[in-house]
Amino acid sequence: MTDTRVVHPALKTRATELFGVDHPVVQTGMGNVSDARLTAATANAGGLGILAAGLLSYDELVTAIDEIQAATDKPFGVNVRANQPDVHKRIDLMISAGVKVASFALAPKQDLIAKCKDAGLVVMPSIGAVRHAEKVASWGADAVIVQGGEGGGHTGQVPTSLLLPQVTDAVDLVVIGAGGFFDGRGLVSALAYGADGIAMGTRFMLTSDSPVAQEVKDVYLSKSVNDTVLTTQVDGIPQRVLRVGPIAQIEKTRPAARVLRAASNARRFQKISGARWRDMVGEGLAMRKHEDLTWSQVVMAANAPMLYRTALIDGNADAGVMATGQVVGMIDDLPSCDELVSRIVREATDVLERFGA
C-alpha cells in the first residue's frame, strides 16, 4: 500500500542520500527481534532495515544476510558488537556481501571504523551522550543513532528532546534520533531539532513482520507509557524494560542470588548458542575494560540473552524480560512495515504541508 503522493522535499535528507533509501526511517538492530524477515521488510518499505547480529553465530549471520538479499535488492545494515572476538571476520563478510551500513551498539575503535570506511561501509554507532558523538566523529564515523532516555533497552537519563539538539549542535554527522518516535509528527520534530531521520525499535517490533510471538505482542499493546522501568538489575547496565514478569522479583533479589542466577543463565545460553566459553569470557573481559563494570556486573550481563529469549522467542512473557521504550503506550496496532513507513511519511508530509500553508 505504498503511498503514491509526492513526498515532501524536506523528507529527502542527508540520511536518505547516505544510506541510499527512500525515507529517513531506520529500524534498529534489536537482538532476537531484528531478523532477516523484518530487516528485508523494512528495506522493501523504503527505510533502512538493520539486522541484529550480536546474538548470531558467524554461520547464522551468513545465512541471515543471504536471506535478506534473496528478499530485497534494497540497502540494509547489520548491527554487530565491537567487542565480539570475531568482529573483524564479520566485517569482512559484510564487505564481501555488499552490506551498506555497519551499525554498532558499542562504539568501535578507530582502526575498525577505518577498516569499514576503506571498504565503503557506512559506519553508524549508537550513542547516548554528546561526548560519545564527538568521539566517534573524531574517529571518522559517518552517522550516529542518538538514543534518548525514553528509548528501550540500554539507555541513558537524558530525554531525546534535549539530547538530540545537543548532538546536532556538536557534530557535523548524519544524525538519527531514537527514543520516543512512532509516527510522522515525531519525524518532523526530529528534523526540526536538526536530525536527518528517526530510528525506531519498539514501533518496528510491534509490526506484523516482526518475529515476536503474538501473545507477547499483545502484552506490549496492553501497556501504557507508565508501565516501563529503567533498571540495572538485568545485566548491570541501565536499560528500559516493561514492568512485567521477573523484573519486580529481580529488583528484590539479593546481589549474591542475582549473580548465581546469571551464572546459570550463562550456561543455558552457551548450550543454546553453541558459543565457546573462551569467547564468552573474552567478551566479558572486554565489557569490564571498556564499560568500567564490576565483576558482578560482568557476570550479570550473561542474564540478558536468556531472559530476552524466554519472552521474545519462547513467548513466555511471565518468565522473560521485555525491553521497550516508553513509546509502547502510544502504540495500538500491528501494521506491516510497508504500512507503517508509508503512514509515517504521509503523516510527516501532512504536517510539513500544514506548516507551509
mmCIF file of C-alpha atoms in Angstrom, residues 60-300:
data_model
loop_
_atom_site.group_PDB
_atom_site.id
_atom_site.type_symbol
_atom_site.label_atom_id
_atom_site.label_comp_id
_atom_site.label_asym_id
_atom_site.label_seq_id
_atom_site.Cartn_x
_atom_site.Cartn_y
_atom_site.Cartn_z
ATOM 1 C CA GLU A 60 23.920 -17.786 11.257
ATOM 2 C CA LEU A 61 24.994 -14.330 10.128
ATOM 3 C CA VAL A 62 25.990 -15.711 6.717
ATOM 4 C CA THR A 63 22.576 -17.343 6.360
ATOM 5 C CA ALA A 64 20.697 -14.236 7.511
ATOM 6 C CA ILE A 65 22.473 -11.968 5.022
ATOM 7 C CA ASP A 66 21.714 -14.448 2.234
ATOM 8 C CA GLU A 67 18.039 -14.490 3.245
ATOM 9 C CA ILE A 68 17.823 -10.698 3.247
ATOM 10 C CA GLN A 69 19.437 -10.414 -0.168
ATOM 11 C CA ALA A 70 17.066 -13.050 -1.535
ATOM 12 C CA ALA A 71 14.120 -10.980 -0.288
ATOM 13 C CA THR A 72 15.235 -7.465 -1.306
ATOM 14 C CA ASP A 73 17.643 -5.626 -3.554
ATOM 15 C CA LYS A 74 17.480 -2.532 -1.332
ATOM 16 C CA PRO A 75 20.270 -1.334 1.000
ATOM 17 C CA PHE A 76 20.312 -2.624 4.575
ATOM 18 C CA GLY A 77 22.584 -2.636 7.591
ATOM 19 C CA VAL A 78 23.994 -5.147 10.061
ATOM 20 C CA ASN A 79 24.436 -4.411 13.751
ATOM 21 C CA VAL A 80 27.483 -6.065 15.332
ATOM 22 C CA ARG A 81 29.124 -5.756 18.723
ATOM 23 C CA ALA A 82 32.507 -4.110 18.503
ATOM 24 C CA ASN A 83 33.827 -6.317 21.311
ATOM 25 C CA GLN A 84 32.969 -9.646 19.670
ATOM 26 C CA PRO A 85 36.085 -11.841 19.274
ATOM 27 C CA ASP A 86 35.400 -12.388 15.553
ATOM 28 C CA VAL A 87 34.235 -8.856 14.749
ATOM 29 C CA HIS A 88 36.851 -8.410 12.002
ATOM 30 C CA LYS A 89 35.711 -11.641 10.345
ATOM 31 C CA ARG A 90 32.136 -10.401 10.475
ATOM 32 C CA ILE A 91 33.107 -7.070 8.955
ATOM 33 C CA ASP A 92 34.935 -8.919 6.162
ATOM 34 C CA LEU A 93 31.720 -10.839 5.485
ATOM 35 C CA MET A 94 29.678 -7.647 5.383
ATOM 36 C CA ILE A 95 32.161 -6.094 2.976
ATOM 37 C CA SER A 96 32.191 -9.089 0.620
ATOM 38 C CA ALA A 97 28.391 -9.364 0.746
ATOM 39 C CA GLY A 98 27.888 -5.697 -0.158
ATOM 40 C CA VAL A 99 26.119 -4.681 3.066
ATOM 41 C CA LYS A 100 25.522 -0.930 3.088
ATOM 42 C CA VAL A 101 25.715 0.051 6.778
ATOM 43 C CA ALA A 102 27.785 -1.223 9.703
ATOM 44 C CA SER A 103 25.826 -0.420 12.852
ATOM 45 C CA PHE A 104 27.419 -0.676 16.291
ATOM 46 C CA ALA A 105 25.773 -0.782 19.713
ATOM 47 C CA LEU A 106 29.155 -0.133 21.350
ATOM 48 C CA ALA A 107 31.439 2.461 19.802
ATOM 49 C CA PRO A 108 34.023 0.688 17.602
ATOM 50 C CA LYS A 109 37.683 1.557 17.898
ATOM 51 C CA GLN A 110 39.283 3.865 15.381
ATOM 52 C CA ASP A 111 41.003 1.077 13.446
ATOM 53 C CA LEU A 112 37.706 -0.790 12.989
ATOM 54 C CA ILE A 113 35.989 2.355 11.726
ATOM 55 C CA ALA A 114 38.847 2.895 9.274
ATOM 56 C CA LYS A 115 38.583 -0.695 8.018
ATOM 57 C CA CYS A 116 34.855 -0.292 7.368
ATOM 58 C CA LYS A 117 35.195 3.072 5.659
ATOM 59 C CA ASP A 118 38.113 1.983 3.483
ATOM 60 C CA ALA A 119 35.881 -0.793 2.134
ATOM 61 C CA GLY A 120 32.922 1.523 1.508
ATOM 62 C CA LEU A 121 30.770 0.614 4.504
ATOM 63 C CA VAL A 122 28.779 3.412 6.132
ATOM 64 C CA VAL A 123 29.685 3.443 9.850
ATOM 65 C CA MET A 124 26.879 4.279 12.293
ATOM 66 C CA PRO A 125 27.410 3.753 16.053
ATOM 67 C CA SER A 126 24.628 4.278 18.588
ATOM 68 C CA ILE A 127 25.392 6.848 21.277
ATOM 69 C CA GLY A 128 23.695 8.195 24.378
ATOM 70 C CA ALA A 129 25.789 11.249 25.251
ATOM 71 C CA VAL A 130 27.278 14.231 23.434
ATOM 72 C CA ARG A 131 30.837 13.232 24.323
ATOM 73 C CA HIS A 132 30.303 9.843 22.674
ATOM 74 C CA ALA A 133 29.137 11.516 19.473
ATOM 75 C CA GLU A 134 32.148 13.803 19.489
ATOM 76 C CA LYS A 135 34.492 10.848 19.986
ATOM 77 C CA VAL A 136 33.169 8.726 17.125
ATOM 78 C CA ALA A 137 33.020 11.811 14.896
ATOM 79 C CA SER A 138 36.714 12.429 15.514
ATOM 80 C CA TRP A 139 37.383 8.788 14.629
ATOM 81 C CA GLY A 140 35.626 9.063 11.254
ATOM 82 C CA ALA A 141 32.104 7.714 11.774
ATOM 83 C CA ASP A 142 29.597 8.714 9.080
ATOM 84 C CA ALA A 143 26.452 8.815 11.191
ATOM 85 C CA VAL A 144 25.153 8.257 14.721
ATOM 86 C CA ILE A 145 21.932 6.962 16.197
ATOM 87 C CA VAL A 146 21.225 9.229 19.161
ATOM 88 C CA GLN A 147 19.006 7.499 21.724
ATOM 89 C CA GLY A 148 17.387 9.481 24.497
ATOM 90 C CA GLY A 149 16.210 8.145 27.835
ATOM 91 C CA GLU A 150 12.718 7.284 26.552
ATOM 92 C CA GLY A 151 14.231 4.543 24.406
ATOM 93 C CA GLY A 152 14.106 0.832 25.158
ATOM 94 C CA GLY A 153 16.934 -1.483 26.121
ATOM 95 C CA HIS A 154 20.209 0.052 27.215
ATOM 96 C CA THR A 155 19.659 3.775 27.511
ATOM 97 C CA GLY A 156 20.598 6.857 29.484
ATOM 98 C CA GLN A 157 18.849 9.519 31.556
ATOM 99 C CA VAL A 158 18.748 12.497 29.146
ATOM 100 C CA PRO A 159 15.481 12.684 27.150
ATOM 101 C CA THR A 160 15.584 12.736 23.377
ATOM 102 C CA SER A 161 14.186 16.274 23.266
ATOM 103 C CA LEU A 162 17.366 17.518 24.982
ATOM 104 C CA LEU A 163 19.990 15.059 23.768
ATOM 105 C CA LEU A 164 19.151 15.350 20.084
ATOM 106 C CA PRO A 165 19.692 19.124 19.729
ATOM 107 C CA GLN A 166 22.827 18.824 21.889
ATOM 108 C CA VAL A 167 24.308 16.355 19.424
ATOM 109 C CA THR A 168 23.228 18.153 16.256
ATOM 110 C CA ASP A 169 24.851 21.320 17.603
ATOM 111 C CA ALA A 170 28.068 19.488 18.485
ATOM 112 C CA VAL A 171 28.899 17.332 15.446
ATOM 113 C CA ASP A 172 28.610 17.507 11.671
ATOM 114 C CA LEU A 173 27.436 13.949 11.113
ATOM 115 C CA VAL A 174 24.267 12.405 9.770
ATOM 116 C CA VAL A 175 22.228 12.229 12.982
ATOM 117 C CA ILE A 176 19.360 9.797 13.506
ATOM 118 C CA GLY A 177 17.125 10.423 16.511
ATOM 119 C CA ALA A 178 15.865 7.489 18.585
ATOM 120 C CA GLY A 179 13.749 7.138 21.702
ATOM 121 C CA GLY A 180 10.064 8.097 21.678
ATOM 122 C CA PHE A 181 9.400 8.066 17.927
ATOM 123 C CA PHE A 182 6.443 6.250 16.402
ATOM 124 C CA ASP A 183 4.738 8.485 13.821
ATOM 125 C CA GLY A 184 5.134 11.281 11.262
ATOM 126 C CA ARG A 185 4.833 14.020 13.846
ATOM 127 C CA GLY A 186 7.892 12.614 15.592
ATOM 128 C CA LEU A 187 9.821 12.519 12.332
ATOM 129 C CA VAL A 188 9.104 16.203 11.727
ATOM 130 C CA SER A 189 10.113 17.065 15.290
ATOM 131 C CA ALA A 190 13.438 15.264 14.827
ATOM 132 C CA LEU A 191 14.087 17.196 11.629
ATOM 133 C CA ALA A 192 13.276 20.414 13.481
ATOM 134 C CA TYR A 193 15.955 19.548 16.057
ATOM 135 C CA GLY A 194 18.470 19.252 13.222
ATOM 136 C CA ALA A 195 18.433 15.458 12.829
ATOM 137 C CA ASP A 196 18.357 13.737 9.453
ATOM 138 C CA GLY A 197 15.873 10.996 10.322
ATOM 139 C CA ILE A 198 14.498 8.773 13.057
ATOM 140 C CA ALA A 199 15.204 5.251 14.293
ATOM 141 C CA MET A 200 12.564 3.087 15.943
ATOM 142 C CA GLY A 201 12.803 -0.198 17.808
ATOM 143 C CA THR A 202 9.580 -0.783 19.731
ATOM 144 C CA ARG A 203 7.438 0.504 16.844
ATOM 145 C CA PHE A 204 9.034 -1.937 14.364
ATOM 146 C CA MET A 205 8.889 -4.770 16.897
ATOM 147 C CA LEU A 206 5.129 -4.225 17.019
ATOM 148 C CA THR A 207 4.512 -4.917 13.337
ATOM 149 C CA SER A 208 3.138 -7.954 11.560
ATOM 150 C CA ASP A 209 6.604 -8.576 10.074
ATOM 151 C CA SER A 210 8.234 -8.908 13.499
ATOM 152 C CA PRO A 211 9.127 -12.443 14.683
ATOM 153 C CA VAL A 212 7.948 -11.763 18.247
ATOM 154 C CA ALA A 213 5.219 -14.138 19.415
ATOM 155 C CA GLN A 214 1.665 -12.805 19.098
ATOM 156 C CA GLU A 215 0.916 -13.360 22.790
ATOM 157 C CA VAL A 216 3.944 -11.238 23.661
ATOM 158 C CA LYS A 217 2.892 -8.521 21.218
ATOM 159 C CA ASP A 218 -0.495 -8.497 22.928
ATOM 160 C CA VAL A 219 1.201 -7.822 26.265
ATOM 161 C CA TYR A 220 3.083 -4.870 24.755
ATOM 162 C CA LEU A 221 -0.102 -3.466 23.206
ATOM 163 C CA SER A 222 -1.843 -3.519 26.593
ATOM 164 C CA LYS A 223 0.752 -1.290 28.298
ATOM 165 C CA SER A 224 0.824 2.454 28.954
ATOM 166 C CA VAL A 225 3.705 4.931 28.930
ATOM 167 C CA ASN A 226 3.955 4.405 32.701
ATOM 168 C CA ASP A 227 4.475 0.645 32.520
ATOM 169 C CA THR A 228 8.238 0.711 31.927
ATOM 170 C CA VAL A 229 11.133 0.835 34.356
ATOM 171 C CA LEU A 230 14.786 1.805 33.983
ATOM 172 C CA THR A 231 16.750 -0.858 35.829
ATOM 173 C CA THR A 232 20.318 -2.098 36.262
ATOM 174 C CA GLN A 233 19.243 -5.462 37.644
ATOM 175 C CA VAL A 234 19.139 -7.365 34.346
ATOM 176 C CA ASP A 235 22.782 -7.055 33.317
ATOM 177 C CA GLY A 236 24.312 -4.331 35.450
ATOM 178 C CA ILE A 237 23.820 -1.574 32.846
ATOM 179 C CA PRO A 238 20.748 0.732 32.875
ATOM 180 C CA GLN A 239 18.100 -0.464 30.467
ATOM 181 C CA ARG A 240 14.407 0.242 29.985
ATOM 182 C CA VAL A 241 12.064 -2.743 30.123
ATOM 183 C CA LEU A 242 8.412 -3.500 30.748
ATOM 184 C CA ARG A 243 7.458 -3.790 34.401
ATOM 185 C CA VAL A 244 6.221 -7.368 33.961
ATOM 186 C CA GLY A 245 7.402 -10.901 34.516
ATOM 187 C CA PRO A 246 10.506 -11.315 36.669
ATOM 188 C CA ILE A 247 11.562 -7.653 36.807
ATOM 189 C CA ALA A 248 9.936 -6.876 40.158
ATOM 190 C CA GLN A 249 11.326 -10.093 41.613
ATOM 191 C CA ILE A 250 14.815 -9.436 40.221
ATOM 192 C CA GLU A 251 14.935 -5.991 41.810
ATOM 193 C CA LYS A 252 14.121 -7.502 45.221
ATOM 194 C CA THR A 253 16.664 -10.318 44.949
ATOM 195 C CA ARG A 254 19.875 -10.144 46.955
ATOM 196 C CA PRO A 255 23.028 -9.413 44.892
ATOM 197 C CA ALA A 256 24.556 -12.858 45.576
ATOM 198 C CA ALA A 257 21.426 -14.614 44.311
ATOM 199 C CA ARG A 258 21.378 -12.433 41.170
ATOM 200 C CA VAL A 259 24.964 -13.428 40.386
ATOM 201 C CA LEU A 260 24.209 -17.139 40.849
ATOM 202 C CA ARG A 261 21.172 -16.890 38.588
ATOM 203 C CA ALA A 262 23.221 -15.036 35.979
ATOM 204 C CA ALA A 263 25.864 -17.775 36.010
ATOM 205 C CA SER A 264 23.150 -20.384 35.475
ATOM 206 C CA ASN A 265 21.718 -18.398 32.575
ATOM 207 C CA ALA A 266 25.189 -18.119 31.073
ATOM 208 C CA ARG A 267 25.412 -21.907 30.971
ATOM 209 C CA ARG A 268 21.969 -22.151 29.352
ATOM 210 C CA PHE A 269 22.863 -19.539 26.731
ATOM 211 C CA GLN A 270 26.159 -21.286 25.957
ATOM 212 C CA LYS A 271 24.363 -24.566 25.280
ATOM 213 C CA ILE A 272 21.696 -22.983 23.067
ATOM 214 C CA SER A 273 24.003 -20.687 21.097
ATOM 215 C CA GLY A 274 26.960 -23.042 20.793
ATOM 216 C CA ALA A 275 29.260 -20.179 21.762
ATOM 217 C CA ARG A 276 32.661 -21.167 23.092
ATOM 218 C CA TRP A 277 33.349 -20.451 26.752
ATOM 219 C CA ARG A 278 36.627 -18.836 25.725
ATOM 220 C CA ASP A 279 34.789 -16.347 23.534
ATOM 221 C CA MET A 280 32.176 -15.601 26.201
ATOM 222 C CA VAL A 281 34.886 -14.960 28.785
ATOM 223 C CA GLY A 282 36.723 -12.755 26.289
ATOM 224 C CA GLU A 283 33.613 -10.668 25.734
ATOM 225 C CA GLY A 284 33.152 -10.347 29.475
ATOM 226 C CA LEU A 285 36.711 -9.103 29.903
ATOM 227 C CA ALA A 286 36.183 -6.583 27.086
ATOM 228 C CA MET A 287 32.978 -5.325 28.725
ATOM 229 C CA ARG A 288 34.749 -4.930 32.059
ATOM 230 C CA LYS A 289 37.534 -2.930 30.425
ATOM 231 C CA HIS A 290 35.551 -0.701 28.067
ATOM 232 C CA GLU A 291 32.368 -0.168 30.120
ATOM 233 C CA ASP A 292 34.008 0.051 33.525
ATOM 234 C CA LEU A 293 31.902 -2.742 35.005
ATOM 235 C CA THR A 294 32.446 -4.635 38.229
ATOM 236 C CA TRP A 295 32.960 -8.400 38.099
ATOM 237 C CA SER A 296 29.443 -8.977 39.421
ATOM 238 C CA GLN A 297 28.055 -6.775 36.643
ATOM 239 C CA VAL A 298 30.032 -8.741 34.048
ATOM 240 C CA VAL A 299 28.540 -11.985 35.321
ATOM 241 C CA MET A 300 25.071 -10.416 35.416
#
